[in-house]
PDB file of C-alpha atoms in Angstrom:
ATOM      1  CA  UNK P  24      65.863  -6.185  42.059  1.00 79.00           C
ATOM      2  CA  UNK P  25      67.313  -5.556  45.788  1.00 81.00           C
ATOM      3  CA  UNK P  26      66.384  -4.436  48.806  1.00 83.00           C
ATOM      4  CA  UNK P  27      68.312  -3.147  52.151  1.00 83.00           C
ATOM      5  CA  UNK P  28      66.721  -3.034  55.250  1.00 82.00           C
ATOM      6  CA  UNK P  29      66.480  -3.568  58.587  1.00 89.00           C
ATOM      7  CA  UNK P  30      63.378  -5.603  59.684  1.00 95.00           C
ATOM      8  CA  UNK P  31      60.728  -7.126  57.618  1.00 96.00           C
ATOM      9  CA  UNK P  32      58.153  -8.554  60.240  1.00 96.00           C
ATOM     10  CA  UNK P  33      54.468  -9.745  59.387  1.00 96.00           C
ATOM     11  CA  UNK P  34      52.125 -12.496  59.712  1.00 95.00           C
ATOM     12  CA  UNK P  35      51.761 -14.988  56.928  1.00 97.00           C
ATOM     13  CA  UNK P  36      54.005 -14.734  53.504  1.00 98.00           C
ATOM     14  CA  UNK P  37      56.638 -13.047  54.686  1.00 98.00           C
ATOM     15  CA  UNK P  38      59.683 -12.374  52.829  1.00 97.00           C
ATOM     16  CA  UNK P  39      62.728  -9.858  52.675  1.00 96.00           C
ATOM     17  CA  UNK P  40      62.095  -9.297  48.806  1.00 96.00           C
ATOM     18  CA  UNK P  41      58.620 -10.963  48.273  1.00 97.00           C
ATOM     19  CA  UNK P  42      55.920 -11.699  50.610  1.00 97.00           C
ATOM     20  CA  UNK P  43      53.248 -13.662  48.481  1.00 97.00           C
ATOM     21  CA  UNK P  44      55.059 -14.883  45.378  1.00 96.00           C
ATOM     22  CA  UNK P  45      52.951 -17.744  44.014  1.00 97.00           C
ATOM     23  CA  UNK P  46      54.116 -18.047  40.286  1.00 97.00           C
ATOM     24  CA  UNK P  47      56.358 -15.472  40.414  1.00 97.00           C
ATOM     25  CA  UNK P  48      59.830 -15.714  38.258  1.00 97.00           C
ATOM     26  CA  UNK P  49      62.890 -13.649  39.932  1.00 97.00           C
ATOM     27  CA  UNK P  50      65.814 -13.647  38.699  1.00 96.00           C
ATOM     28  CA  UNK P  51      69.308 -11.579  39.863  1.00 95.00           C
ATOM     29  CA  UNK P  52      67.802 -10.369  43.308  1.00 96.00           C
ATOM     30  CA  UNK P  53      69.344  -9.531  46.242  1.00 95.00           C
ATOM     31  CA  UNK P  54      67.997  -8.937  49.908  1.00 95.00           C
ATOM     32  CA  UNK P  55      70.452  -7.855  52.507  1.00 96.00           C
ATOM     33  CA  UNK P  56      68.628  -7.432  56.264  1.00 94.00           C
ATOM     34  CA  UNK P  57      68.675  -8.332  59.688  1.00 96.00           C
ATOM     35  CA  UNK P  58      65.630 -10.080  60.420  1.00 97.00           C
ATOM     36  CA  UNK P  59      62.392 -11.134  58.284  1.00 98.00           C
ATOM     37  CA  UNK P  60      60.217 -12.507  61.122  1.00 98.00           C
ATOM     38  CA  UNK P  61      56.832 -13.985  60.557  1.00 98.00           C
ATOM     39  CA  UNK P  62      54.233 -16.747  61.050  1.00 97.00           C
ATOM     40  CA  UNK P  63      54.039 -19.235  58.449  1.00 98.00           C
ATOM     41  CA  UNK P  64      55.902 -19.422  54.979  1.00 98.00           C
ATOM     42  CA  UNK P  65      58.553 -16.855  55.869  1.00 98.00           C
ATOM     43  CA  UNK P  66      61.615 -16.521  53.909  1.00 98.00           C
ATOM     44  CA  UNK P  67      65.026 -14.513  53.212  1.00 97.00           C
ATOM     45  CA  UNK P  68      63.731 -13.877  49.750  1.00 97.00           C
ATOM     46  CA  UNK P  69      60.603 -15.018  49.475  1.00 98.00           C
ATOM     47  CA  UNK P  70      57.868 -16.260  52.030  1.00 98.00           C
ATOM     48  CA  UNK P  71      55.429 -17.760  49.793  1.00 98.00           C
ATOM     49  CA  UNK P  72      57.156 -19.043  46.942  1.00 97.00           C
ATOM     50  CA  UNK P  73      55.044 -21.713  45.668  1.00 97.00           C
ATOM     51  CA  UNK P  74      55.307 -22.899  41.881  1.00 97.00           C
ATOM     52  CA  UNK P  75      57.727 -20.306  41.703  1.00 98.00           C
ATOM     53  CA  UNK P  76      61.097 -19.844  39.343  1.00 98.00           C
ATOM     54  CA  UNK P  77      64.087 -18.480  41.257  1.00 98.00           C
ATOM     55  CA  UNK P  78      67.514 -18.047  39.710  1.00 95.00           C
ATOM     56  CA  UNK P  79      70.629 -16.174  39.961  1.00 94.00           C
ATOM     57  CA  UNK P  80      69.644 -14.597  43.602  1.00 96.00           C
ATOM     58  CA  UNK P  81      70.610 -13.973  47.149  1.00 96.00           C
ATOM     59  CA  UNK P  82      70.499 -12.936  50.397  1.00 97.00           C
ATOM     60  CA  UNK P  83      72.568 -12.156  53.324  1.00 96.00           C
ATOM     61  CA  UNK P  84      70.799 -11.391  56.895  1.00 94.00           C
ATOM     62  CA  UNK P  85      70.942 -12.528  60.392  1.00 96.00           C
ATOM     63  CA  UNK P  86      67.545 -13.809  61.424  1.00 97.00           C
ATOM     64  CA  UNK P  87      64.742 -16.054  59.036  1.00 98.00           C
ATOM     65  CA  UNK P  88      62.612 -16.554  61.984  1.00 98.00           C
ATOM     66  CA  UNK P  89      58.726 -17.931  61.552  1.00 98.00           C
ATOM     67  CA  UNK P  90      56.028 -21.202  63.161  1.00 98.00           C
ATOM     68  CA  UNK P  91      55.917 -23.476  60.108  1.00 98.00           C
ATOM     69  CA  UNK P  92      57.695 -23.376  56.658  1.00 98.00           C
ATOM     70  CA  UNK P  93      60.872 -21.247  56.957  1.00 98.00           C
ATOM     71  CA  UNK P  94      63.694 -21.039  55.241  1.00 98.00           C
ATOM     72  CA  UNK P  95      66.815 -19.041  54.158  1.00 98.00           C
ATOM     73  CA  UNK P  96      66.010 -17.989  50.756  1.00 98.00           C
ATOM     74  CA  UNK P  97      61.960 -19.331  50.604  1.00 98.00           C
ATOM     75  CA  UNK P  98      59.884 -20.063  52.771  1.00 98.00           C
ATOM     76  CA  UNK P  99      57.243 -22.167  51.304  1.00 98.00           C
ATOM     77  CA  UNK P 100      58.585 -23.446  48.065  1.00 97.00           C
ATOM     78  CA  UNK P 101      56.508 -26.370  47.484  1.00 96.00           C
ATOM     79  CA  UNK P 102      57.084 -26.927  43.153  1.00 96.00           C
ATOM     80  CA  UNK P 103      59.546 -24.230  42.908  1.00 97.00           C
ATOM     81  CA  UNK P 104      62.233 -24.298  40.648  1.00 97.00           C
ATOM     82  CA  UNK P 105      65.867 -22.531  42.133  1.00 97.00           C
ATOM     83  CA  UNK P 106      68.897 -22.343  40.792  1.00 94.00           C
ATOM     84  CA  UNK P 107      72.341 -20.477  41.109  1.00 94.00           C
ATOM     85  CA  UNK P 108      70.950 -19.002  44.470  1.00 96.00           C
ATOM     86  CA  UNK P 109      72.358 -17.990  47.935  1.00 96.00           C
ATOM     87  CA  UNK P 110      71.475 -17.924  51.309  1.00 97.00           C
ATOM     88  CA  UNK P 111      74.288 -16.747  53.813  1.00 97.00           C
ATOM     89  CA  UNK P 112      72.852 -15.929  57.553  1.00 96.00           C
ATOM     90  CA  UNK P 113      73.344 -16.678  61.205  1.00 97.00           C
ATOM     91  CA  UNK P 114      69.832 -18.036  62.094  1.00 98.00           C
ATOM     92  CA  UNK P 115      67.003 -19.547  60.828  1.00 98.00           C
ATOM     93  CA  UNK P 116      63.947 -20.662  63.574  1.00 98.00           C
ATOM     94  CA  UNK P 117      61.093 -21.827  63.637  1.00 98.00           C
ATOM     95  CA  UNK P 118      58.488 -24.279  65.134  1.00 97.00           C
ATOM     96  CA  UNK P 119      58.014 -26.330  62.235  1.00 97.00           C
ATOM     97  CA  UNK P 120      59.608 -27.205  58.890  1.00 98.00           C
ATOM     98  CA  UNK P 121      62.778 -25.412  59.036  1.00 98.00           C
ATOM     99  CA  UNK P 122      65.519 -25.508  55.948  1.00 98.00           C
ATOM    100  CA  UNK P 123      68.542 -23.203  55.515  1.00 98.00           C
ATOM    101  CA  UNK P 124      67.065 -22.387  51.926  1.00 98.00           C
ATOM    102  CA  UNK P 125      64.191 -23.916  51.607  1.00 98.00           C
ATOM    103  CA  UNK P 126      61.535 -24.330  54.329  1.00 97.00           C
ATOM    104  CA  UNK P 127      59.173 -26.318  52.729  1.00 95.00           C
ATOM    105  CA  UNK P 128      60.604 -28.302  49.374  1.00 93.00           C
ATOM    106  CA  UNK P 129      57.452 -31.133  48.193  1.00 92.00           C
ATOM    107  CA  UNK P 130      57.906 -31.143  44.727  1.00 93.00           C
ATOM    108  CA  UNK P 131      60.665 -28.900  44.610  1.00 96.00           C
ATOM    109  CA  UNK P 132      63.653 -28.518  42.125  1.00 96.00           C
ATOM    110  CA  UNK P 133      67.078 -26.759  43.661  1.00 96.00           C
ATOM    111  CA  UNK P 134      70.239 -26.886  41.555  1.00 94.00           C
ATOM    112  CA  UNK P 135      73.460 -25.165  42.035  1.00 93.00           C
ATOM    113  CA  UNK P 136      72.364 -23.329  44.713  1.00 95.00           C
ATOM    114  CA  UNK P 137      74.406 -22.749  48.678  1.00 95.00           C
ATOM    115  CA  UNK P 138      72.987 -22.036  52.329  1.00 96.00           C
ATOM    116  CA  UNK P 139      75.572 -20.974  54.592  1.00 96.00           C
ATOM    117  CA  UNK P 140      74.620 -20.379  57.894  1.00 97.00           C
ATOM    118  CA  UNK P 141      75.658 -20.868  62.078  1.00 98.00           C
ATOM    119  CA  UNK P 142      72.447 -21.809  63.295  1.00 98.00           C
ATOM    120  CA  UNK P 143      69.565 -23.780  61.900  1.00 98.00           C
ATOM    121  CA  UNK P 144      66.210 -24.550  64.628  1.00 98.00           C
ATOM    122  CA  UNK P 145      63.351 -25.901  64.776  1.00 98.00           C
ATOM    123  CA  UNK P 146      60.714 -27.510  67.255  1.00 96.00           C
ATOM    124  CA  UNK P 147      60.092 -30.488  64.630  1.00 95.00           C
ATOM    125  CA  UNK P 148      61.854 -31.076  61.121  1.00 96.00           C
ATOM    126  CA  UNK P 149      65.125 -29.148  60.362  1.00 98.00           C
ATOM    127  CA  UNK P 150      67.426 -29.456  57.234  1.00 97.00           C
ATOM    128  CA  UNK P 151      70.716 -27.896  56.480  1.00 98.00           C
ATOM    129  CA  UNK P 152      69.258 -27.256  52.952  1.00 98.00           C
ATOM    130  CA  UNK P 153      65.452 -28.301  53.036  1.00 97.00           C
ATOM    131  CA  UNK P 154      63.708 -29.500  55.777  1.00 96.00           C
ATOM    132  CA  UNK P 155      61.046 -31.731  54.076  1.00 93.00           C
ATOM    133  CA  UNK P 156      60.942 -33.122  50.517  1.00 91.00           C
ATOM    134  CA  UNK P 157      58.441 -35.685  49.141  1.00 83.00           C
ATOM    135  CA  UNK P 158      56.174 -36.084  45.653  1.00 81.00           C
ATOM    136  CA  UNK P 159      59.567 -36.553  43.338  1.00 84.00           C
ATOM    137  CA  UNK P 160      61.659 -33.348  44.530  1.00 90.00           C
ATOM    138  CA  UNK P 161      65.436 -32.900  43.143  1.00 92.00           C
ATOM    139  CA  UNK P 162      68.933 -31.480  44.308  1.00 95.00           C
ATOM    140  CA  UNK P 163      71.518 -30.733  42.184  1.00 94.00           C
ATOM    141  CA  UNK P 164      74.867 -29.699  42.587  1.00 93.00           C
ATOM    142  CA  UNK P 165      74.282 -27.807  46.235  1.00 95.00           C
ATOM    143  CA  UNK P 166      75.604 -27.655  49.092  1.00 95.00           C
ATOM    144  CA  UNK P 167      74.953 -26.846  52.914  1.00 97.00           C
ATOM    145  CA  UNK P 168      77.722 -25.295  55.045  1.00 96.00           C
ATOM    146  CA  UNK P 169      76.352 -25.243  58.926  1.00 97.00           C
ATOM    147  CA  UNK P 170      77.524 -24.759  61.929  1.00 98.00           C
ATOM    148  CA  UNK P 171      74.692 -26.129  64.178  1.00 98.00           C
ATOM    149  CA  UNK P 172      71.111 -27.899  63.165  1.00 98.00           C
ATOM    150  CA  UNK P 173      68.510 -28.622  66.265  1.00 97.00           C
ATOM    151  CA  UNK P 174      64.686 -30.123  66.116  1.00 96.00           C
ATOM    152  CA  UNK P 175      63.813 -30.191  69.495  1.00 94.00           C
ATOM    153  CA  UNK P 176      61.657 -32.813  68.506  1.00 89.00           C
ATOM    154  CA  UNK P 177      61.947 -34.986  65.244  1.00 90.00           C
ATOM    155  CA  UNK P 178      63.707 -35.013  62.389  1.00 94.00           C
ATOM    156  CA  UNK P 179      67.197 -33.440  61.464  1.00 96.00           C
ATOM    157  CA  UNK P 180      69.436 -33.799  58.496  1.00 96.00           C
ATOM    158  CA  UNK P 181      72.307 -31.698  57.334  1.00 96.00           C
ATOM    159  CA  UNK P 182      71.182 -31.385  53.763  1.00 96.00           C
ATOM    160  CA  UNK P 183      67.046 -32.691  54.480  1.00 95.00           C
ATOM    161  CA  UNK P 184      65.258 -32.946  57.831  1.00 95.00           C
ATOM    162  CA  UNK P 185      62.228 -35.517  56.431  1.00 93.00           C
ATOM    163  CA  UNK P 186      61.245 -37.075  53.508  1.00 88.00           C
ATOM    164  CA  UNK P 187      57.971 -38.781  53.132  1.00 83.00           C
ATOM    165  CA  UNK P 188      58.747 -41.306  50.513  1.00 78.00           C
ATOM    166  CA  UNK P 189      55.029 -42.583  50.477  1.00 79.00           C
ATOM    167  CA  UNK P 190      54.509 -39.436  48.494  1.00 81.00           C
ATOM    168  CA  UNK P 191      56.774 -39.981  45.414  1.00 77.00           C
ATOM    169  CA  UNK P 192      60.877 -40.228  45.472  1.00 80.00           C
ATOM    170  CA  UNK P 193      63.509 -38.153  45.733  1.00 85.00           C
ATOM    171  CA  UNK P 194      66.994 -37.711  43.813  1.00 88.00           C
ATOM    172  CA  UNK P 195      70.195 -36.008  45.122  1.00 92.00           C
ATOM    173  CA  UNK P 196      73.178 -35.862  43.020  1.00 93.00           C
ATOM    174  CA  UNK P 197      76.302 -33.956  43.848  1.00 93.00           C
ATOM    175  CA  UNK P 198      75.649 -32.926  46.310  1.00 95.00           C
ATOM    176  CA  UNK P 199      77.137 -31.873  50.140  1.00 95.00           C
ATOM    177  CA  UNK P 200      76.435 -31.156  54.004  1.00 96.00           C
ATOM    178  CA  UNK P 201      78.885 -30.256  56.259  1.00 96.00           C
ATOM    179  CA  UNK P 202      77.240 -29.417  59.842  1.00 97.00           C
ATOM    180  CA  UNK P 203      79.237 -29.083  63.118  1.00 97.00           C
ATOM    181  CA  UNK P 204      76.436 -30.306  65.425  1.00 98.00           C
ATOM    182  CA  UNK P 205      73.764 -32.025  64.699  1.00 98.00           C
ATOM    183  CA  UNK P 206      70.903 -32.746  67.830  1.00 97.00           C
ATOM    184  CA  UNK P 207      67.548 -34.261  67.971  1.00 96.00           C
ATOM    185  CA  UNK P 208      65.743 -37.899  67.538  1.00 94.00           C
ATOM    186  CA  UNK P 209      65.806 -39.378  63.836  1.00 93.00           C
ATOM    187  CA  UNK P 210      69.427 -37.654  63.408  1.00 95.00           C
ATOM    188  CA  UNK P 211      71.810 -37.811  60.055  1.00 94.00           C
ATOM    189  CA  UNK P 212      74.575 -36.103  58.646  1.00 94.00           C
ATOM    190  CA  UNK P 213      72.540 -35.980  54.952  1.00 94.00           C
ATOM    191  CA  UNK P 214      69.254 -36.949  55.686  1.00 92.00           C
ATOM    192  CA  UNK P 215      67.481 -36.732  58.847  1.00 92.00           C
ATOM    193  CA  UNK P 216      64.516 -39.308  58.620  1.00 89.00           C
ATOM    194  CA  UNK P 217      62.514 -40.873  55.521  1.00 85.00           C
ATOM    195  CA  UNK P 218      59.153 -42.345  55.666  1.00 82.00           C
ATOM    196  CA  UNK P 219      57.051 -44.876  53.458  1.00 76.00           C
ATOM    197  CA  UNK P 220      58.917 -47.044  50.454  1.00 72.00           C
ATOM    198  CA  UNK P 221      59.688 -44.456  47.727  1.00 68.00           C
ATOM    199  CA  UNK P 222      63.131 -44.428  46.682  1.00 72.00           C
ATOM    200  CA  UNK P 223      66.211 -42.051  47.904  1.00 77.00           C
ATOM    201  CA  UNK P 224      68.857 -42.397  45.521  1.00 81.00           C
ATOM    202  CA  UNK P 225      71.800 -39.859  46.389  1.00 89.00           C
ATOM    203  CA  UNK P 226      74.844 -40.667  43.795  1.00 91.00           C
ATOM    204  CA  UNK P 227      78.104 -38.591  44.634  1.00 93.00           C
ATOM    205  CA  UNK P 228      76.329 -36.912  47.564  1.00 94.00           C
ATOM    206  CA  UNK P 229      78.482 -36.731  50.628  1.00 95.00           C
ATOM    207  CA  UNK P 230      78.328 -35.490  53.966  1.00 95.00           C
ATOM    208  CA  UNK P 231      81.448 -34.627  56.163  1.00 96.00           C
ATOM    209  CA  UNK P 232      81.792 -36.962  58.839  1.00 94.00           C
ATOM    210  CA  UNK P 233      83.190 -34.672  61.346  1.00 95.00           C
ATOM    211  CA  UNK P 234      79.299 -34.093  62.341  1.00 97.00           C
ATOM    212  CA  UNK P 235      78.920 -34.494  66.581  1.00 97.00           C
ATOM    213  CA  UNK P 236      75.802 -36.192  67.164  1.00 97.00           C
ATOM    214  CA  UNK P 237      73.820 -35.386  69.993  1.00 97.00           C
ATOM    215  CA  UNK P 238      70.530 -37.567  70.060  1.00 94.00           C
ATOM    216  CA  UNK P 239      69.100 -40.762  68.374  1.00 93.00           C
ATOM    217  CA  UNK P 240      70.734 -41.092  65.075  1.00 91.00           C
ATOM    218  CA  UNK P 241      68.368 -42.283  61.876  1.00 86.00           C
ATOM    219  CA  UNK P 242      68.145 -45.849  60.530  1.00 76.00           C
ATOM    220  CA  UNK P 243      68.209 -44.524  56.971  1.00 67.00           C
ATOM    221  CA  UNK P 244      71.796 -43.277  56.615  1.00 58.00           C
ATOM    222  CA  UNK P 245      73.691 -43.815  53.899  1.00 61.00           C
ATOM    223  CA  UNK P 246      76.513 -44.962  54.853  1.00 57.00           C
ATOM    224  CA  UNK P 247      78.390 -44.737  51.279  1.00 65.00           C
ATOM    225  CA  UNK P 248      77.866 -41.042  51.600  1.00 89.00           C
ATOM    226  CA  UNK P 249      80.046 -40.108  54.391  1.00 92.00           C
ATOM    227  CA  UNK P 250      83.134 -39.087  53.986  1.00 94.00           C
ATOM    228  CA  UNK P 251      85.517 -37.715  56.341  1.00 95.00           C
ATOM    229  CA  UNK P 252      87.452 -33.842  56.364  1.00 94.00           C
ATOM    230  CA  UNK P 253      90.394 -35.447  54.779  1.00 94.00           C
ATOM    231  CA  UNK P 254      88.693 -37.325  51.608  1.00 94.00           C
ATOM    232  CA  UNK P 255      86.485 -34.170  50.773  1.00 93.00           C
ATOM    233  CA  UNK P 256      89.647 -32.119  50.556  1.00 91.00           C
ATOM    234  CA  UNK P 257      91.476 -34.737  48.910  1.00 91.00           C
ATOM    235  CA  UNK P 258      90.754 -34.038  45.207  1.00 87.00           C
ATOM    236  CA  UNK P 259      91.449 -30.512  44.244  1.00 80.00           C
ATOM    237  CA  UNK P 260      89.747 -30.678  40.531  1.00 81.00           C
ATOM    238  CA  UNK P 261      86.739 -32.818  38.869  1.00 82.00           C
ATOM    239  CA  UNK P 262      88.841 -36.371  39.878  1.00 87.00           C
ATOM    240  CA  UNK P 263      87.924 -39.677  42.413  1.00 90.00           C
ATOM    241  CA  UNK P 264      84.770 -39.098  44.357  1.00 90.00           C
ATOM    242  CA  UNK P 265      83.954 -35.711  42.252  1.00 88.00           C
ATOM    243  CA  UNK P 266      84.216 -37.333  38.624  1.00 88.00           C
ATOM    244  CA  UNK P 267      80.592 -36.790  37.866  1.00 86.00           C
ATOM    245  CA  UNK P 268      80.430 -32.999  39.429  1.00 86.00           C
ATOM    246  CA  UNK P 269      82.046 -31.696  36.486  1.00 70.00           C
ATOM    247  CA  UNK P 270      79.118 -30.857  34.268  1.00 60.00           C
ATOM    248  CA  UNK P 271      76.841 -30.572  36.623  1.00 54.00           C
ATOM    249  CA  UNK P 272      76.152 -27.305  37.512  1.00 51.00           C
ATOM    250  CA  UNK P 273      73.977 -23.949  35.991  1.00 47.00           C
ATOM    251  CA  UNK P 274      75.050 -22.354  32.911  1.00 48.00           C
ATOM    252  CA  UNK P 275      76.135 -18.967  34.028  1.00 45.00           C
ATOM    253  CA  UNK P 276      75.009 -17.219  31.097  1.00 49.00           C
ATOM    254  CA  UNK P 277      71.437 -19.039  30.870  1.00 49.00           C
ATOM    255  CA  UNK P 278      70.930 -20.029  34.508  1.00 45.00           C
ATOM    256  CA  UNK P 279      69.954 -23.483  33.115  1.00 51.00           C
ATOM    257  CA  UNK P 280      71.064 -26.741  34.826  1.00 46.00           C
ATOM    258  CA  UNK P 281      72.846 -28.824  32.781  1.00 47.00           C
TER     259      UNK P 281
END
């Protein structure tokens, strides 16, 4: 499925493809626009994606703009599988809960999937990729590639603005940010701020250390992640600090992750 237009504007669930998409499976869509604009759970794709399966899709626009649970691609995507999926704009706003492809990502699964984008905002909680993750959510093999991330407030991250590890744990592997700018309190060039004792394990996850800092930077970086310009460029193939990326990505003829 695809869809070319303009605007998309509405209230609550509102998306460029899909509006209210609880459930839904989608598979090779695109949505190419210039602004989907709503309250809450607004998304490039899809605004309410909950429980959702989304593979082999994209979208290209200029403006995700919303109050609480915005993102790129979904909006809302709390237990939603995506996979091979793309989200290439300028902005995404909001007031609350703010990711480049995923606004809201508890319980969520993303593999092989991109957000490239200039401009990621939010009044509280912003991630280059997700801006909040808890109750055992997983990244695979994806990447953020931003120019700026701001939370006025709390809470910034170039790949996850907050994770609530009271709530269950959270795995990254292979994995990347690179952000330009990076401004607000609780502050990190992979993840912006985690609460409670669960565990964040992040194994061959880096984040380009060319990241300006403007703000309080978090006390739960990892510092083994960062890596500067120079050693992400370095290998040119599945060798050194991408060994383990090599089979790690979706089957392009199933969509699976393997």
């Amino acid at each position: 499925s695809s869809v070319e237009l303009d605007n998309v504007t509405g209230d609550y669930a509102v998306g460029g493809l899909i509006g209210y998409g609880q459930y839904a499976t989608i598979s090779l869509s695109f949505a190419n626009l210039t602004m989907v604009a709503g309250g809450n759970a607004v998304g490039g794709l899809v605004g309410f994606g909950r429980d959702s399966t989304i593979s082999s899709s994209s979208v290209e626009l200029d403006n995700v703009a919303g109050r609480d649970a915005v993102g790129g691609l979904v909006g809302d995507g709390y237990n939603a599988n995506i996979r091979s999926s793309l989200a290439n704009l300028s902005m995404v706003n909001g007031t609350m809960n703010v990711g480049g492809l995923v606004g809201e990502g508890r319980a969520a699964t993303i593999s092989s999937s991109l957000v490239i984008a200039n401009n990621i905002s939010s009044v509280n909680l912003a991630g280059g990729l997700i801006a909040i993750v808890d109750k055992d959510s997983s990244v695979h093999s994806s990447s953020a590639i931003i120019g700026n991330i701001t939370s006025n407030q709390n809470n910034a991250g170039g790949l996850v603005g907050s994770f609530d590890a009271s709530l269950g744990n959270i795995t990254i592997t292979n994995s990347l940010a690179v952000t330009n700018n990076i401004s607000g309190i609780n502050i990190d060039g992979l993840l912006g701020h985690k609460d409670g004792s669960g565990s964040f394990t992040a194994p061959a996850t880096y984040w380009d250390n060319r990241v300006i800092f403007a703000g309080t930077r978090s006390s739960n970086a990892l510092s083994a992640s960062e890596k500067s310009t120079s050693e992400l460029k370095t290998p040119t193939d599945f060798t050194g600090i991408y060994t383990t990326w090599a089979n790690a990505w979706c089957n392009l003829d199933t969509g699976e992750f393997t």
